[in-house]
Coordinates of C-alpha atoms and ligand atoms in Angstrom, one line a residue:
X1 CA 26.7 148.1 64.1
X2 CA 30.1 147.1 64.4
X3 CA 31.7 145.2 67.4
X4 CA 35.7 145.2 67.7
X5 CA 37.9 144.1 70.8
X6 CA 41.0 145.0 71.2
X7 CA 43.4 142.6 73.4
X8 CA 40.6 141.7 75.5
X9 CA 41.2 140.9 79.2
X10 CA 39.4 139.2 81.9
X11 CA 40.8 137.0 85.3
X12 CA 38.0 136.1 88.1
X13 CA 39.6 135.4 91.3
X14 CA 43.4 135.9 90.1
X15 CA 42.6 133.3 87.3
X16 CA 42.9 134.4 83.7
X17 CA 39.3 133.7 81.8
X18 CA 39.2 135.8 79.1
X19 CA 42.6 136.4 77.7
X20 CA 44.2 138.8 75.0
X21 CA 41.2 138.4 72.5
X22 CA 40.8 140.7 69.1
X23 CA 37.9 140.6 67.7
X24 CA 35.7 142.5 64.4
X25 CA 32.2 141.7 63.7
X26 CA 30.9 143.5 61.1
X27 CA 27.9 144.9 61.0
X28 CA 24.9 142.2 59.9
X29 CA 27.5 140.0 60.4
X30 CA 26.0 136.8 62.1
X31 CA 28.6 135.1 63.9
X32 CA 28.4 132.2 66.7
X33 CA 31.0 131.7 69.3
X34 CA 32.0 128.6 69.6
X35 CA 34.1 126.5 72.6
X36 CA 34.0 123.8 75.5
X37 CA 32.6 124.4 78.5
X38 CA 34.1 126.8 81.0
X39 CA 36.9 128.6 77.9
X40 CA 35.4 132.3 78.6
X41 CA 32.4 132.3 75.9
X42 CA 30.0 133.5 78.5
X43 CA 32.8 136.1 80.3
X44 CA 33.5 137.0 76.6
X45 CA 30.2 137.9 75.7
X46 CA 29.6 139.6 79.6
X47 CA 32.4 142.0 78.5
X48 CA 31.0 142.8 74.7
X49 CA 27.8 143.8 76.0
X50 CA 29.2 146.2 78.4
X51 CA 28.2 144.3 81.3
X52 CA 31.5 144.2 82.9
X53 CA 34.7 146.2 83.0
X54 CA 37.8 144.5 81.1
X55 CA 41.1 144.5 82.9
X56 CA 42.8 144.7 80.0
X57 CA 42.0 146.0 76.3
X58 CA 38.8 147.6 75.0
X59 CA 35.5 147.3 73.6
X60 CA 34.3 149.4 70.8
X61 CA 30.7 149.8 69.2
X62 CA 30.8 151.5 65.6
X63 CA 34.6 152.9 66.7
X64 CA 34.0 154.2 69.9
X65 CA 35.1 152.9 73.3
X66 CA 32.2 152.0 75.2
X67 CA 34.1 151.6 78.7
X68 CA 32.4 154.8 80.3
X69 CA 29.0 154.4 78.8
X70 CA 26.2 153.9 80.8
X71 CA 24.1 151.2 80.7
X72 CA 21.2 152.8 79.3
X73 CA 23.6 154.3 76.2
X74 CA 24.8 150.5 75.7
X75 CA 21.3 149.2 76.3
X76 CA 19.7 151.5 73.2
X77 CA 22.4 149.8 70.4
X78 CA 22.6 145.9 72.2
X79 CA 20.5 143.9 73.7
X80 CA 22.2 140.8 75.5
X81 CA 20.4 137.9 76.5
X82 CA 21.9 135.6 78.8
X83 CA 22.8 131.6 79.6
X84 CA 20.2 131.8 82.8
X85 CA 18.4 134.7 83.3
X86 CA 16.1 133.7 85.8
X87 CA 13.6 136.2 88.1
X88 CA 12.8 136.4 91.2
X89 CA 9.8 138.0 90.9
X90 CA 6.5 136.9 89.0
X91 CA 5.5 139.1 86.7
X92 CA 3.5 139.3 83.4
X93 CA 4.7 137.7 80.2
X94 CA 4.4 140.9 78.2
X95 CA 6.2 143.0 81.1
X96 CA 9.5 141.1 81.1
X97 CA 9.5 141.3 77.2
X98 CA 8.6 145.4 77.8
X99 CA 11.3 145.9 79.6
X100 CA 13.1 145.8 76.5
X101 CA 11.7 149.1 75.8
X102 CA 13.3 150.8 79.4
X103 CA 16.4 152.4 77.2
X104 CA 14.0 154.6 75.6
X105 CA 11.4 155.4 77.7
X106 CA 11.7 158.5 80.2
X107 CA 11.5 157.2 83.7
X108 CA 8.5 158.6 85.0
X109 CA 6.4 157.1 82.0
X110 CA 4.2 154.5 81.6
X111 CA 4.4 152.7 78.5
X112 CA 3.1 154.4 75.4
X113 CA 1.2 152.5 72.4
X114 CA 4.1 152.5 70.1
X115 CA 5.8 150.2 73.2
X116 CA 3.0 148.1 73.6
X117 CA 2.7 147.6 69.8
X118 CA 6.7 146.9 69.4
X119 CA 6.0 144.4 72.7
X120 CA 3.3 142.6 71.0
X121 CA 5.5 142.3 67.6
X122 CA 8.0 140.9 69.5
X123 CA 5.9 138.8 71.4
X124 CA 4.5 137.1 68.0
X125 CA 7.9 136.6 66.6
X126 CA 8.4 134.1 69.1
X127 CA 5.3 132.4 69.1
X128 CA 4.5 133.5 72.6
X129 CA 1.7 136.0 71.9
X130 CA -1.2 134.2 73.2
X131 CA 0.8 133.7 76.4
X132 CA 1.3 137.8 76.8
X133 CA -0.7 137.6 80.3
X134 CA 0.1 134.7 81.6
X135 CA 2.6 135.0 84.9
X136 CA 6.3 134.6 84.4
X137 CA 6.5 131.9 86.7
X138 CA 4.0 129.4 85.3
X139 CA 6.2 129.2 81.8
X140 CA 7.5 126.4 80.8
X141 CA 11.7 126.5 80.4
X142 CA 11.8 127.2 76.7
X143 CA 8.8 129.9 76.8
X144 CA 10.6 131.1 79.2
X145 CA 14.0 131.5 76.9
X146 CA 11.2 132.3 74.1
X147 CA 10.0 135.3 76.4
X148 CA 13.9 136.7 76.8
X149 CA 14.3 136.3 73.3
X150 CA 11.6 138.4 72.5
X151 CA 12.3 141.4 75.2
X152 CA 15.5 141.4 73.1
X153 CA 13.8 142.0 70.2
X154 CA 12.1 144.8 71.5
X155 CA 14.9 146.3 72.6
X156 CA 15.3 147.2 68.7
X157 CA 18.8 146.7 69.1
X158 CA 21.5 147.1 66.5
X159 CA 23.6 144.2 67.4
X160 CA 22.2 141.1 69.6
X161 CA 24.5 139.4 72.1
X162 CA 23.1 136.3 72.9
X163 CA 24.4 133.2 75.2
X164 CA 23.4 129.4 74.1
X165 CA 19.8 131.5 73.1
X166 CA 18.8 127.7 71.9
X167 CA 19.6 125.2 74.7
X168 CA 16.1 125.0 76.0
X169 CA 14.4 125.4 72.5
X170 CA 13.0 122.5 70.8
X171 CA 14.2 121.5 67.5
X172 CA 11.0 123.8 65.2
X173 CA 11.5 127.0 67.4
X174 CA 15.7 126.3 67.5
X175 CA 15.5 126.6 63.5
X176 CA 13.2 129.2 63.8
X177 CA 15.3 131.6 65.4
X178 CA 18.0 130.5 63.6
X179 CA 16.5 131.8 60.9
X180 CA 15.6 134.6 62.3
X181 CA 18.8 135.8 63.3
X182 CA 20.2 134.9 60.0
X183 CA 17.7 136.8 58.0
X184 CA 18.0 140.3 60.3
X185 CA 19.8 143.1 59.4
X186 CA 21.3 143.1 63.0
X187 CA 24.8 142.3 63.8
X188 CA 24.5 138.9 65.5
X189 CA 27.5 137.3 68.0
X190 CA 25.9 134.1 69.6
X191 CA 27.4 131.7 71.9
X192 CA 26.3 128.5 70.8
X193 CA 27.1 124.3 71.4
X194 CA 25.2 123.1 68.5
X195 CA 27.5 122.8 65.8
X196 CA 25.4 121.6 62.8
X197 CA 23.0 124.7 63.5
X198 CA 26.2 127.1 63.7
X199 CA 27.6 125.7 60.5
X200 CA 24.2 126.2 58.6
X201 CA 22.7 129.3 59.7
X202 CA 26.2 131.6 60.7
X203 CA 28.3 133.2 58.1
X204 CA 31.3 133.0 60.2
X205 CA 32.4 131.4 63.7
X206 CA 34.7 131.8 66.5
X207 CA 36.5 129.1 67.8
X208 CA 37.5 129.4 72.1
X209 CA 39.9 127.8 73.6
X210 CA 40.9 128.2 77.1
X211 CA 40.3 132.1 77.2
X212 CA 41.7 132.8 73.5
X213 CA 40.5 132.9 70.2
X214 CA 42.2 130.5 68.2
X215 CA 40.6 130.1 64.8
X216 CA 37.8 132.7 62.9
X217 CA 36.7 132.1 59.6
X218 CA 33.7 130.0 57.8
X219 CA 32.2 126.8 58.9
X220 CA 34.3 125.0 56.4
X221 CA 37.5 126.8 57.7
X222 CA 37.1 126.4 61.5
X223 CA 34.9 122.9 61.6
X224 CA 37.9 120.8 60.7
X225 CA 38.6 117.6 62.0
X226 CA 42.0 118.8 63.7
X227 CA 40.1 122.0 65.3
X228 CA 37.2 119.4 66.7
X229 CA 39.7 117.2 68.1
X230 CA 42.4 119.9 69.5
X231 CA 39.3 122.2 70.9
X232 CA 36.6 119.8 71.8
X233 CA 38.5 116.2 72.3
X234 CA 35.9 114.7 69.4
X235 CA 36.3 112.2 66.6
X236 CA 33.9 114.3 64.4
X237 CA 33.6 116.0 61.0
X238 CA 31.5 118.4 58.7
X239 CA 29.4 116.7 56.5
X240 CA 28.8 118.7 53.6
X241 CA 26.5 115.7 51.8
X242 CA 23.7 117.8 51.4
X243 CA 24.4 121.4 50.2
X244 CA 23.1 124.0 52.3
X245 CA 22.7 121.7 55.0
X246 CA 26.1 121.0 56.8
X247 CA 26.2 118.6 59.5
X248 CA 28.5 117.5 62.4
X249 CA 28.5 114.0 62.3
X250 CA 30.1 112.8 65.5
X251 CA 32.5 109.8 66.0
X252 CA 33.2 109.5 69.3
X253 CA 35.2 111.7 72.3
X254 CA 38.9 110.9 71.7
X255 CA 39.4 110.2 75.2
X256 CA 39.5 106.6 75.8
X257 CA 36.8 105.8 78.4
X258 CA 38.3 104.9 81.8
X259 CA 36.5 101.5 82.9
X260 CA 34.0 101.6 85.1
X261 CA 34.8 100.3 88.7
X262 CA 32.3 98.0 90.3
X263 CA 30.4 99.8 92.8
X264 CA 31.3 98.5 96.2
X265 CA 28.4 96.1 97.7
X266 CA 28.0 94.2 100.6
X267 CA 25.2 91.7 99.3
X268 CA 26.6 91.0 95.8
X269 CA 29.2 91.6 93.3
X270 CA 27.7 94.0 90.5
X271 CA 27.1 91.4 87.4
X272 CA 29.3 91.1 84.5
X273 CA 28.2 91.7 81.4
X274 CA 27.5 88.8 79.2
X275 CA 28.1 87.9 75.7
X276 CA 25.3 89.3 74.9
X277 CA 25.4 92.5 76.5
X278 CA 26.0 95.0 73.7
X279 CA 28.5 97.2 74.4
X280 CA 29.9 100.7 72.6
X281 CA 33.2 102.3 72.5
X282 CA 31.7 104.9 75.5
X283 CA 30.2 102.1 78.0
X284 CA 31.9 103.1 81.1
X285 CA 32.1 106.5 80.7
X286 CA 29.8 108.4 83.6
Ligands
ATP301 N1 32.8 135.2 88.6 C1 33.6 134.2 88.5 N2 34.4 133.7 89.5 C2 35.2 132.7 89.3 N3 35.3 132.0 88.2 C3 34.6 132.4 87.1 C4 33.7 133.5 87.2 N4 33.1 133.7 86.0 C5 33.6 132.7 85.2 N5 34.5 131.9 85.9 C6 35.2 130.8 85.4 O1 35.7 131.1 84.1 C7 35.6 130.0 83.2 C8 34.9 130.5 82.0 O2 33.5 130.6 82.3 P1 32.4 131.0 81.2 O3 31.1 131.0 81.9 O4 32.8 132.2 80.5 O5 32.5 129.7 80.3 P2 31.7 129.3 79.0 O6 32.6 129.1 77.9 O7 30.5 130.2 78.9 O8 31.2 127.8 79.5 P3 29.8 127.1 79.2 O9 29.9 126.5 77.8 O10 29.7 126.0 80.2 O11 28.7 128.0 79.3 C9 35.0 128.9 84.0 O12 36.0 128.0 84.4 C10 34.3 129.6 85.1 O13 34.2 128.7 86.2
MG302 MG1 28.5 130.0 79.0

């Protein structure tokens, strides 16, 4: 399925966060969203997925404005899974990940054994199937991410909106779903902080800056030194060393590092360090 914007608008509290952004992801496409803390990714993503009205501009799935759909109609093409999407209540492993199946089930009904089967798939292709009856609340942070993940996935989507899906993942099941997201036939748009994995396992990313867009194209193309440095204030570069296998390799924040003032004390002054203290371009920094 294909996901277009159209001069995309969004202000919370009288503050622009989400400004004039145009967008095309093709269908299959698997794209990461890319930016610095607090430049709209998440308030982008919010509006793509239909979770929130845009004050200016339009969203489109396949061609068609999706402003007056509900959320079931939205909910049977795109399955969104958040930054923090924590619950109140305590529920079953394997009923958070069937509520992926909601958009398609009449209200009055019970799960059938197709949605228990398409549960259970989706359960194992995160890993978390022996967990299925375990209680929501006794998960462990990345299980917990795992479990989202997989109520996605059984939401059969055609297009997965997902927000830093990796940030509590450890470093097998981050490249595991990595991969899966590159292999599917699904449109992807992920927001994402790690680099290196965007580079290797997206076809094409989004740079965000302060609300806009401000470069799309391939790793290569929008990884540049000038785009790391204008975007996220880093030294860094793309290693390209070993192929298929690009890398951010990190120099340093361009900020200089303010000195670090000696905490006030009444007993002592805080010790200086000695000659043989070893010290790095970023001691000082908090
Ligand atoms: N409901 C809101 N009310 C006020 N400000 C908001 C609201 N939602 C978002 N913002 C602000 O809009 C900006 C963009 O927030 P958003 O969560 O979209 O950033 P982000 O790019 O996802 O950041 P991060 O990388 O930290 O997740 C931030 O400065 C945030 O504080
Ligand atoms: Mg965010």
């Amino acid at each position: 399925m294909r996901i277009t914007a159209e001069g995309l608008g969004w202000s919370a509290a009288g503050t622009p966060v989400v400004r004039g952004v145009d967008l095309d992801v093709a269908a299959g496409e698997t794209v990461a969203l890319i930016g610095p803390n607090g430049c709209g990714k998440s308030s982008l993503l919010r509006l793509l997925a239909g979770l929130r009205a845009p004050d200016a501009g339009a969203v489109r799935y396949d061609g068609l404005p999706v402003r007056d759909w509900s959320a079931r109609r939205i909910a049977r093409r795109v399955a969104f899974v958040e930054q923090d999407c924590g619950l109140d209540t305590d529920p079953r492993v394997a009923d958070v990940v069937g509520l992926g199946r909601t958009p398609f089930r009449d209200r009055w009904r019970g799960p059938s054994d197709t949605d228990r089967a398409i549960v259970d798939a989706a359960l194992d292709r995160v890993g978390l199937d022996a967990l299925a009856e375990r209680s929501w609340k006794s998960l462990s942070g990345g299980e917990r991410q795992r479990a989202h993940i997989a109520r996605a996935l059984a939401q059969q989507p055609y297009a997965l909106l997902m927000d830093e899906p990796t940030n509590h993942l450890d470093v097998k099941h981050r490249l595991e779903l990595m991969e899966l997201l590159s292999r599917t036939d699904q449109t992807v748009l992920l927001a994402l902080h790690d680099l290196s994995l965007a580079a290797r396992y997206c076809d094409r990313l989004l740079l965000m800056r302060a609300g806009r867009l401000v470069a799309s194209g391939s790793p290569a193309e929008v990884l540049t030194p000038a785009h790391l440095a204008e975007t996220f204030e880093v030294d860094a570069e793309l290693s390209t060393d070993r192929p298929g296998h690009p890398t951010l390799v990190y120099h340093g924040p361009l900020r200089a590092p303010t000195p670090r003032t000696a905490p006030a004390s009444r007993t002592a002054p805080a010790p200086r360090p000695t000659s043989t203290t070893r010290t790095s371009p970023r001691q000082g920094t908090p």
